[in-house]
GROMACS .gro file of C-alpha atoms in nm:
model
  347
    1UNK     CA    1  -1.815  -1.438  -0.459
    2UNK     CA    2  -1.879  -1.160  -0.653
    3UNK     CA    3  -1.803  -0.742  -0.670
    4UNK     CA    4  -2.080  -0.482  -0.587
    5UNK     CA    5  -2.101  -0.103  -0.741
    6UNK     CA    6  -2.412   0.053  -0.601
    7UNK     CA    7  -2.553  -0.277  -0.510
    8UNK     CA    8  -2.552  -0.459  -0.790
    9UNK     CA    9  -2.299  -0.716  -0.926
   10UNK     CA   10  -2.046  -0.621  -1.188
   11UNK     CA   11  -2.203  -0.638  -1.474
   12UNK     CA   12  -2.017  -0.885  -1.726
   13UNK     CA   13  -1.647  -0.861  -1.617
   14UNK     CA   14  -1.507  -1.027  -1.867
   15UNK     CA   15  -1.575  -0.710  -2.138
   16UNK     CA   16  -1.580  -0.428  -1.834
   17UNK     CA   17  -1.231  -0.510  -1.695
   18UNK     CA   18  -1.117  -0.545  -2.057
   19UNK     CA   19  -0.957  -0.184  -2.041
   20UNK     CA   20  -1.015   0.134  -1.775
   21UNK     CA   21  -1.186   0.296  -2.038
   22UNK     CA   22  -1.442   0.077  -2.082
   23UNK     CA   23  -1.475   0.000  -1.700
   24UNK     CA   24  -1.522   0.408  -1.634
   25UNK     CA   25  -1.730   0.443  -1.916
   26UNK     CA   26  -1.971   0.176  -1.730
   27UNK     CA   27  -1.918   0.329  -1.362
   28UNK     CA   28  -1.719   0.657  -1.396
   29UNK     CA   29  -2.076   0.792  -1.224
   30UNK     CA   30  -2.096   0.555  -0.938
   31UNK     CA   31  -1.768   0.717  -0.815
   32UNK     CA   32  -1.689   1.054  -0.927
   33UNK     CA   33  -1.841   1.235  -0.673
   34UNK     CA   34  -1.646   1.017  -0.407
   35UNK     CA   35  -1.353   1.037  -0.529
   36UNK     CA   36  -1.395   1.442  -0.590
   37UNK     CA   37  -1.443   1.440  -0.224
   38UNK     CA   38  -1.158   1.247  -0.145
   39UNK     CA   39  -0.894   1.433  -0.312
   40UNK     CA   40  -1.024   1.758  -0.187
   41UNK     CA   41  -0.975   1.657   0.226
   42UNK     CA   42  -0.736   1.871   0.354
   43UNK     CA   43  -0.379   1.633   0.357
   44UNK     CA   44  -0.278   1.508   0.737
   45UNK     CA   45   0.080   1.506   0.861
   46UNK     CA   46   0.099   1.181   1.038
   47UNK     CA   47   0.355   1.111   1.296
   48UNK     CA   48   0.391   0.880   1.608
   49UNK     CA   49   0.155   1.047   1.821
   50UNK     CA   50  -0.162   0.954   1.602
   51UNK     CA   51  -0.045   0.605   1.733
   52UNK     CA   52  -0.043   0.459   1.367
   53UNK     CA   53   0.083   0.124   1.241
   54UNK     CA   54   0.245   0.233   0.898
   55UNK     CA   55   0.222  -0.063   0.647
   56UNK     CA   56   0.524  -0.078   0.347
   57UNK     CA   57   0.472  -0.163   0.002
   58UNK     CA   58   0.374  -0.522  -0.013
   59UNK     CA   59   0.216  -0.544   0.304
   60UNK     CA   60  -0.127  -0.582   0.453
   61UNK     CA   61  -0.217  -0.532   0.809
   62UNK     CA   62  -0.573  -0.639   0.966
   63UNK     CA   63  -0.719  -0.464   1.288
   64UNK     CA   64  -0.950  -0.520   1.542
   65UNK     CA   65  -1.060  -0.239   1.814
   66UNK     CA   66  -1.113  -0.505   2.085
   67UNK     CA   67  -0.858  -0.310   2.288
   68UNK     CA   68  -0.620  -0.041   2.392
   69UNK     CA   69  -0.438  -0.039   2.087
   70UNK     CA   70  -0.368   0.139   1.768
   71UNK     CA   71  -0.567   0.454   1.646
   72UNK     CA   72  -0.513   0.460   1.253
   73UNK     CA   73  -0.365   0.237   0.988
   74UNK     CA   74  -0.196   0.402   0.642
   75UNK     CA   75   0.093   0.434   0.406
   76UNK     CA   76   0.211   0.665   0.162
   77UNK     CA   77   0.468   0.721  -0.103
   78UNK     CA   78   0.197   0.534  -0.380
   79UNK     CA   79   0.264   0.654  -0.746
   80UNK     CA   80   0.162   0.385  -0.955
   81UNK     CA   81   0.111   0.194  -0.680
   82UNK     CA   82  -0.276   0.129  -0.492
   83UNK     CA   83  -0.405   0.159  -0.143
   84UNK     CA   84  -0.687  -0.117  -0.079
   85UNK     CA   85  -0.890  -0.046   0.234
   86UNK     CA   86  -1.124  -0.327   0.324
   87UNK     CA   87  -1.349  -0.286   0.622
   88UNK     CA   88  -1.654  -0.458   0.819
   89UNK     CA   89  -1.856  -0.179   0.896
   90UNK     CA   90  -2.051  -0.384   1.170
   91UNK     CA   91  -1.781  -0.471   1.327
   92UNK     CA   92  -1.500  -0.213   1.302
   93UNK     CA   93  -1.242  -0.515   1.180
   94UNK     CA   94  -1.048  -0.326   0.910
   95UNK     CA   95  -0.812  -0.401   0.646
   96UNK     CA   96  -0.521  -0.206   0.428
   97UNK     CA   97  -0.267  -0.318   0.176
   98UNK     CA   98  -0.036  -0.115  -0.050
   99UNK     CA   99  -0.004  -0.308  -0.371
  100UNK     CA  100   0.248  -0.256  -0.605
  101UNK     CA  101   0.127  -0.570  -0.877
  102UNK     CA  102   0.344  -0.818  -0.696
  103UNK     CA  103   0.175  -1.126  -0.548
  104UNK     CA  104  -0.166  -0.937  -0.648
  105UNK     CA  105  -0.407  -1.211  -0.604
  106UNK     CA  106  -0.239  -1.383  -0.327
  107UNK     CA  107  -0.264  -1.068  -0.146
  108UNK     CA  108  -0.592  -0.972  -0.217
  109UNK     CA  109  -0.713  -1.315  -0.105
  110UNK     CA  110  -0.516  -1.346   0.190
  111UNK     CA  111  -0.637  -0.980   0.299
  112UNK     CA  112  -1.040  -1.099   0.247
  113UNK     CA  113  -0.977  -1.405   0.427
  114UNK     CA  114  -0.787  -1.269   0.724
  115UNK     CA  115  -1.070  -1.019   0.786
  116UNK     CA  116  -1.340  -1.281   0.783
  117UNK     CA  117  -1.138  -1.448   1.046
  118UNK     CA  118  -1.104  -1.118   1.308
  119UNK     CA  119  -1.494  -1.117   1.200
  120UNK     CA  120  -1.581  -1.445   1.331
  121UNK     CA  121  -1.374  -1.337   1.637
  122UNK     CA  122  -1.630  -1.030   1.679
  123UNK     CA  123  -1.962  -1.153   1.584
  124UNK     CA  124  -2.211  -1.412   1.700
  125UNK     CA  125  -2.173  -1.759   1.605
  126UNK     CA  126  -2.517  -1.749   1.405
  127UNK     CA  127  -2.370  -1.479   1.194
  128UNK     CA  128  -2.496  -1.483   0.832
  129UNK     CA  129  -2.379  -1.305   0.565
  130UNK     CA  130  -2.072  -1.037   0.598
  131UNK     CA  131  -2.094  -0.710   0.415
  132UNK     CA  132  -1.728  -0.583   0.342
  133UNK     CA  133  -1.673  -0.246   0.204
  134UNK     CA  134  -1.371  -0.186  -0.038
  135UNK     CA  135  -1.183   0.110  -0.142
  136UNK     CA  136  -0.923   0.163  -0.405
  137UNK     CA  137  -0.686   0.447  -0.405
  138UNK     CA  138  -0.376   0.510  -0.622
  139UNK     CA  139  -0.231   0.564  -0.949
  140UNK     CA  140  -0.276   0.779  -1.232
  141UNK     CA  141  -0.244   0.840  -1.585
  142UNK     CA  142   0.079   0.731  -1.603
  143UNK     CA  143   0.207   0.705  -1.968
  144UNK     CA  144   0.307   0.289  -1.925
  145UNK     CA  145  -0.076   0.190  -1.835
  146UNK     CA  146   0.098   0.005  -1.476
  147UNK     CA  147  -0.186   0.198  -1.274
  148UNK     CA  148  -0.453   0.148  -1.510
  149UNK     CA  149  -0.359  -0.276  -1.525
  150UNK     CA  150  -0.336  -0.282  -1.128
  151UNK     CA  151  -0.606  -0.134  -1.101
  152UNK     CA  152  -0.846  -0.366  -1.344
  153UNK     CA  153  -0.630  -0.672  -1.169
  154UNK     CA  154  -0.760  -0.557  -0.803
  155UNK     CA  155  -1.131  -0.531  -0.941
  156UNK     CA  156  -1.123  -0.860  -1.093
  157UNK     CA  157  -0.918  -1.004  -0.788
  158UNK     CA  158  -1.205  -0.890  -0.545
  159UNK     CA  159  -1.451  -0.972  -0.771
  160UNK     CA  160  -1.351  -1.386  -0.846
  161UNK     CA  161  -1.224  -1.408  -0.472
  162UNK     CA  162  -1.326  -1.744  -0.358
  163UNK     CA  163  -1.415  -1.858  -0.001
  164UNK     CA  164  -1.222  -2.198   0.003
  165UNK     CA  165  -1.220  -2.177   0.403
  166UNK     CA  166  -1.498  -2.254   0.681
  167UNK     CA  167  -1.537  -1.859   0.697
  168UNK     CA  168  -1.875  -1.667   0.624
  169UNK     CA  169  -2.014  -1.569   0.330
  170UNK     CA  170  -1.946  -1.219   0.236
  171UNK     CA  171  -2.033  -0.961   0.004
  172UNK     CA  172  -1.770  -0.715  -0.096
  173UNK     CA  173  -1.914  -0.298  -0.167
  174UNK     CA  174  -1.701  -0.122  -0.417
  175UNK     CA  175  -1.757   0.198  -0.181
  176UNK     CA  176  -1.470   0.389  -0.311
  177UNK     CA  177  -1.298   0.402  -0.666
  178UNK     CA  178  -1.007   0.693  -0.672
  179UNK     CA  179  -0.792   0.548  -0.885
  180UNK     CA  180  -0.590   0.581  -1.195
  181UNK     CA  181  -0.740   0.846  -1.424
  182UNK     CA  182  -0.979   0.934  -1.126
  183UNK     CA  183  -0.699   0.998  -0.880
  184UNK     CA  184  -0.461   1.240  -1.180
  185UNK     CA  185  -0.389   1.572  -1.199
  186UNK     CA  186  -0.177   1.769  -1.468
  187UNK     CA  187   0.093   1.947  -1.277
  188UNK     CA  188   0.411   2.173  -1.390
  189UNK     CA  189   0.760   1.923  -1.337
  190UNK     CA  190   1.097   2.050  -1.452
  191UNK     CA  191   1.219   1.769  -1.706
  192UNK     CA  192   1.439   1.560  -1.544
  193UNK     CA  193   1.844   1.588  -1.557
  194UNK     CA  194   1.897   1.351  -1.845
  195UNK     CA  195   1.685   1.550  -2.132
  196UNK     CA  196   1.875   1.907  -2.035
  197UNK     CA  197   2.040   1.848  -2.294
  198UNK     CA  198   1.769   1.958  -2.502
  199UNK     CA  199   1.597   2.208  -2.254
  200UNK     CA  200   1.733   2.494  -1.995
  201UNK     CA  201   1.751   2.343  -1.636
  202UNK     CA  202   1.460   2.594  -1.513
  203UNK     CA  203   1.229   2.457  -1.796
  204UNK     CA  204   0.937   2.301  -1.681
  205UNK     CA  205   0.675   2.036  -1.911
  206UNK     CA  206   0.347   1.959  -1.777
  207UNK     CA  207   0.286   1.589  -1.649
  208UNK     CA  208   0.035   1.402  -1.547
  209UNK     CA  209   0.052   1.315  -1.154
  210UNK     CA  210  -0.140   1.117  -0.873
  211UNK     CA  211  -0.343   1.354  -0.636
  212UNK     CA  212  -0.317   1.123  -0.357
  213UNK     CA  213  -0.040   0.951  -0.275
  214UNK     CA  214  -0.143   0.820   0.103
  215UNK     CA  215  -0.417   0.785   0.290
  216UNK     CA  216  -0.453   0.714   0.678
  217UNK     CA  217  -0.780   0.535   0.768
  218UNK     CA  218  -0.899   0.572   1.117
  219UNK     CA  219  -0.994   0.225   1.208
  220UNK     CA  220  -1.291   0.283   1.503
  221UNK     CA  221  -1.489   0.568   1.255
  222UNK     CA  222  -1.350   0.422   0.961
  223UNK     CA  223  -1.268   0.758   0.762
  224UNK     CA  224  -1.059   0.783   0.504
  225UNK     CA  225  -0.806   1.119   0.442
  226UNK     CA  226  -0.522   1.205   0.211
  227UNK     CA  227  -0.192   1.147   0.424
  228UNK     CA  228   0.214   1.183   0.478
  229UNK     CA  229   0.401   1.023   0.720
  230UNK     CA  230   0.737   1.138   0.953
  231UNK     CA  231   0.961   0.864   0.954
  232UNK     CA  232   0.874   0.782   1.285
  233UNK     CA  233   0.533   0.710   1.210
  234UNK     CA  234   0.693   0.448   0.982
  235UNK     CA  235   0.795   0.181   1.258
  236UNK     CA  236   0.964  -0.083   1.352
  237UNK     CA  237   1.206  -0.174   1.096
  238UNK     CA  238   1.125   0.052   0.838
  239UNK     CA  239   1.509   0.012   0.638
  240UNK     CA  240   1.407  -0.410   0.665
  241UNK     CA  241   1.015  -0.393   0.495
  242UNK     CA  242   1.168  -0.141   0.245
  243UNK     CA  243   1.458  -0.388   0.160
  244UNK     CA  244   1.200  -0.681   0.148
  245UNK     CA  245   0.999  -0.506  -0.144
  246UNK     CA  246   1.266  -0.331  -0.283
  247UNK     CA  247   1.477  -0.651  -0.410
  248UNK     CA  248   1.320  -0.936  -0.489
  249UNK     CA  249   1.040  -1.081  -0.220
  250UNK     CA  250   0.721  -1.137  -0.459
  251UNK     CA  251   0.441  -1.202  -0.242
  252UNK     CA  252   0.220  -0.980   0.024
  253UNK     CA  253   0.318  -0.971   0.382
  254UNK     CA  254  -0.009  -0.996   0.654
  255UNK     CA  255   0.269  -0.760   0.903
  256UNK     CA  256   0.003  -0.757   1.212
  257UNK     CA  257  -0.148  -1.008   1.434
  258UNK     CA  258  -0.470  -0.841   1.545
  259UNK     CA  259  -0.534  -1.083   1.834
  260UNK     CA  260  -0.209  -1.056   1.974
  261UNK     CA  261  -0.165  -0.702   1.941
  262UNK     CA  262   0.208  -0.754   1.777
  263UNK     CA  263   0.382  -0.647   1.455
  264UNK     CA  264   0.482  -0.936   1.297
  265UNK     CA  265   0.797  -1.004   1.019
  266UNK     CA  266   0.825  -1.334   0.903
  267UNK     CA  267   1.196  -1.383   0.821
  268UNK     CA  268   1.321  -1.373   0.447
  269UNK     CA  269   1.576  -1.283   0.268
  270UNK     CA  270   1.597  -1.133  -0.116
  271UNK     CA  271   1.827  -1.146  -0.405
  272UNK     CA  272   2.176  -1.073  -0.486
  273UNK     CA  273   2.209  -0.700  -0.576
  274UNK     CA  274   2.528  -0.665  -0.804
  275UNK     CA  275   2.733  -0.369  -0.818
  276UNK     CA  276   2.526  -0.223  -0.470
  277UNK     CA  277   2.827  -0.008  -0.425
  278UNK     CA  278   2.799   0.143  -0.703
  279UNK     CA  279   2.403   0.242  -0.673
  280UNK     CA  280   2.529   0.469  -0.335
  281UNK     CA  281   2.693   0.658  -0.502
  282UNK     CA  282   2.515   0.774  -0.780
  283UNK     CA  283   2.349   1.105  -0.788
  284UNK     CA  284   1.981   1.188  -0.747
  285UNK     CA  285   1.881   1.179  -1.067
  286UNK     CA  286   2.015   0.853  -1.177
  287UNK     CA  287   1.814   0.723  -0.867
  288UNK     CA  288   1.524   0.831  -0.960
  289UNK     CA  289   1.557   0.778  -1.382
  290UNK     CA  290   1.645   0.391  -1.271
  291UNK     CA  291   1.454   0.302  -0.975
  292UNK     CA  292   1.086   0.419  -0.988
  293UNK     CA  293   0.796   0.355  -1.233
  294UNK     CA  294   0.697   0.722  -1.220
  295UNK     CA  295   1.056   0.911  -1.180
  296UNK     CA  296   0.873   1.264  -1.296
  297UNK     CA  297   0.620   1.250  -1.015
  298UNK     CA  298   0.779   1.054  -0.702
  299UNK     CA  299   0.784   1.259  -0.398
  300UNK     CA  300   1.073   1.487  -0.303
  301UNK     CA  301   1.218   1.219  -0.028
  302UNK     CA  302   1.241   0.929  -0.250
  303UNK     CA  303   1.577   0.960  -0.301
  304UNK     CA  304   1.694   0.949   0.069
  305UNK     CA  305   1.448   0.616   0.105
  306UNK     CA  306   1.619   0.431  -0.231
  307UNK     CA  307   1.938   0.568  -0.099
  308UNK     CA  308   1.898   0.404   0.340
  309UNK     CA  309   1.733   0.136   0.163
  310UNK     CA  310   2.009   0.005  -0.037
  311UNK     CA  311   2.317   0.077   0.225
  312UNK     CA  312   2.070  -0.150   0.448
  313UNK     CA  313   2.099  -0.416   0.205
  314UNK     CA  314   2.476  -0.341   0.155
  315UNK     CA  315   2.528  -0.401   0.514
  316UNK     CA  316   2.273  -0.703   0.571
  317UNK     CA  317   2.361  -0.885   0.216
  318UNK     CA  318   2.148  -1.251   0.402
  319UNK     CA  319   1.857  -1.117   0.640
  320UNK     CA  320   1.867  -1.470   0.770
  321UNK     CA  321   2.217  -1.403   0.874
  322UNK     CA  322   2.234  -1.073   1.044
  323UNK     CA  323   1.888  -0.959   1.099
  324UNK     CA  324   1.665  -1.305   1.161
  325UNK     CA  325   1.845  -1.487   1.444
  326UNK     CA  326   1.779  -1.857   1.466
  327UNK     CA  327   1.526  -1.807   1.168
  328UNK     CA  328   1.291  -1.685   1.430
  329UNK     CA  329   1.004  -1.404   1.303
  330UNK     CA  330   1.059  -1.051   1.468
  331UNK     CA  331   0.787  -0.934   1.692
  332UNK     CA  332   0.693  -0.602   1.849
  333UNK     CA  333   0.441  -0.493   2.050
  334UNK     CA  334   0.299  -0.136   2.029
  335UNK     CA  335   0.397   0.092   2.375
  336UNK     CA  336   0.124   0.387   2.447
  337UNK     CA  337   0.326   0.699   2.572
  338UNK     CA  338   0.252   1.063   2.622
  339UNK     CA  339   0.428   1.134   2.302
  340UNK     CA  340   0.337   0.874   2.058
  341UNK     CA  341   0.355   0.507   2.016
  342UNK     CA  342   0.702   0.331   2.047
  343UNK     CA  343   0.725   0.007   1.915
  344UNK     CA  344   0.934  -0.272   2.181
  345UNK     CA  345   1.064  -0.587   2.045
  346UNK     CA  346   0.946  -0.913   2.262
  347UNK     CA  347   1.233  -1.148   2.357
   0.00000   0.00000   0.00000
């Protein structure tokens, strides 16, 4: 299978994807006006009542519209981090992942080949070919390249995805390309704690910054708009998915069984983390100079997330244990109320 930008196939991959530089200086047209657009929809406060399913770093979550169900898929809290939105335009079936470049092209063919299933589900048995459009959101100039190599690893992912499966031919539509140097910003940060040495605390350097750092994609119109989300809109288990990518699980999660309407967790469990006691306690900045890619430019909660993430993995040392009775997956099934969606756990 092979990648299309403006309906053509990527031209010679091998020498585009050799740097970001030479990929934009191919297609930086194809996509700057898009991704202009993008970053200039007003941002959406996202809570329970949009009746979202919120998928963690290192998931992916495929949907269906066959029924009653869920209104919008997203996730935020991406630095150097991307947002992949895949979606059958015929037939609503839509896809997003939040990849962090961990388990990369397992997740990226996993994602194509659990849509083409939910497509075969929705189409007539004499379908043809499958036109899937893709979008790519995330990251930003960031001074270690991570964005800039996750983003050329997605592209070429897409692009050499193979159909090994008795699923249809498809055709994948690079619709959407707001990524790395397309999706930065130069913005005024005070330096961090641990160079005041050399600079008064109310000194501020200018840094380079994502623009977007969510997105929530409404999956019956398919639109796409720059998004937060309450921690309620970040259900079930949200201290359990963050643990899972957090320390040490190194592949992509599918978190949602379309045809069931259910949240699904496989159980796992993740490495040893020595000295965890020590990690509560130790103040903001350390936190953020020690556990984040980007510490300049992660959003203003990410110390309260390291910080519930790690006392859940100080309390729940083996998943298996304490969380994953009998080794059996955790299941829940989305609840429509007045207020929002609530999220009930099947027995």
């Amino acid at each position: 299978m092979a990648l299309f930008i403006d309906g053509s196939c990527l031209r010679n991959p091998t020498k585009v994807l050799e740097s970001m530089e030479t990929f934009l200086e191919i297609y930086k047209d194809s996509f700057d006006k898009c991704a202009e657009d993008l970053k200039n929809v007003d941002l959406k406060q996202v809570t329970s009542a949009d009746n979202v399913l919120y998928v963690h770093q290192r998931e992916f979550a495929v949907f269906n519209c066959n029924s009653e169900s869920l209104s919008k898929l997203g996730t935020d809290m991406a630095t150097t981090c991307h947002i992949v939105v895949l979606r059958c335009p015929a037939t609503k079936v839509t896809a997003l992942g939040h990849f962090d470049g961990v388990g990369t092209s397992q997740g990226v063919n996993e994602m194509v080949d659990a849509v083409l299933e939910e497509v075969i589900q929705q189409s007539a048995p004499h379908l043809g070919g499958v036109g899937l459009n893709l979008h790519i959101i995330g990251g930003f100039n960031d001074s270690r390249k991570i964005s800039d190599r996750l983003s050329l690893d997605l592209i070429e992912e897409f692009h050499s995805y193979e159909n090994k499966r008795d699923l249809p031919k498809a055709k994948i539509h690079l619709k959407t390309f707001c990524a790395s140097s397309l999706n930065n910003m130069v913005v005024d940060k005070p330096f961090l704690p641990h160079t005041v040495g050399h600079h008064e605390p109310s000194e501020t350097h200018k840094v380079n910054s994502p623009v977007i750092f969510g997105i929530s994609v409404d999956v019956i119109t398919g639109e796409i708009c720059p998004a937060t989300f309450n921690d309620d809109a970040k259900l079930p288990l949200r201290d359990l998915r963050s643990a899972r990518s957090l320390n040490g699980v190194r592949v992509m999660a599918n978190i949602y069984r379309s045809r069931e309407n259910c949240f699904v967790m496989e159980p796992f469990t993740y490495d040893k983390m020595p000295h965890i006691d020590d990690w509560l306690v130790q103040p903001d900045h350390i936190i953020r100079r020690y556990m984040s890619t980007s510490p300049e430019v992660e959003p203003r909660n990410f110390e309260a997330h390291i910080r519930q993430t790690l006392q859940f993995i100080y309390d729940n040392p083996d998943p298996t244990v304490t969380v994953f009775q009998q080794n059996r997956a955790l299941m829940y099934d989305p609840v429509f109320t007045e207020q929002g969606i609530v999220w009930k756990e099947r027995a």
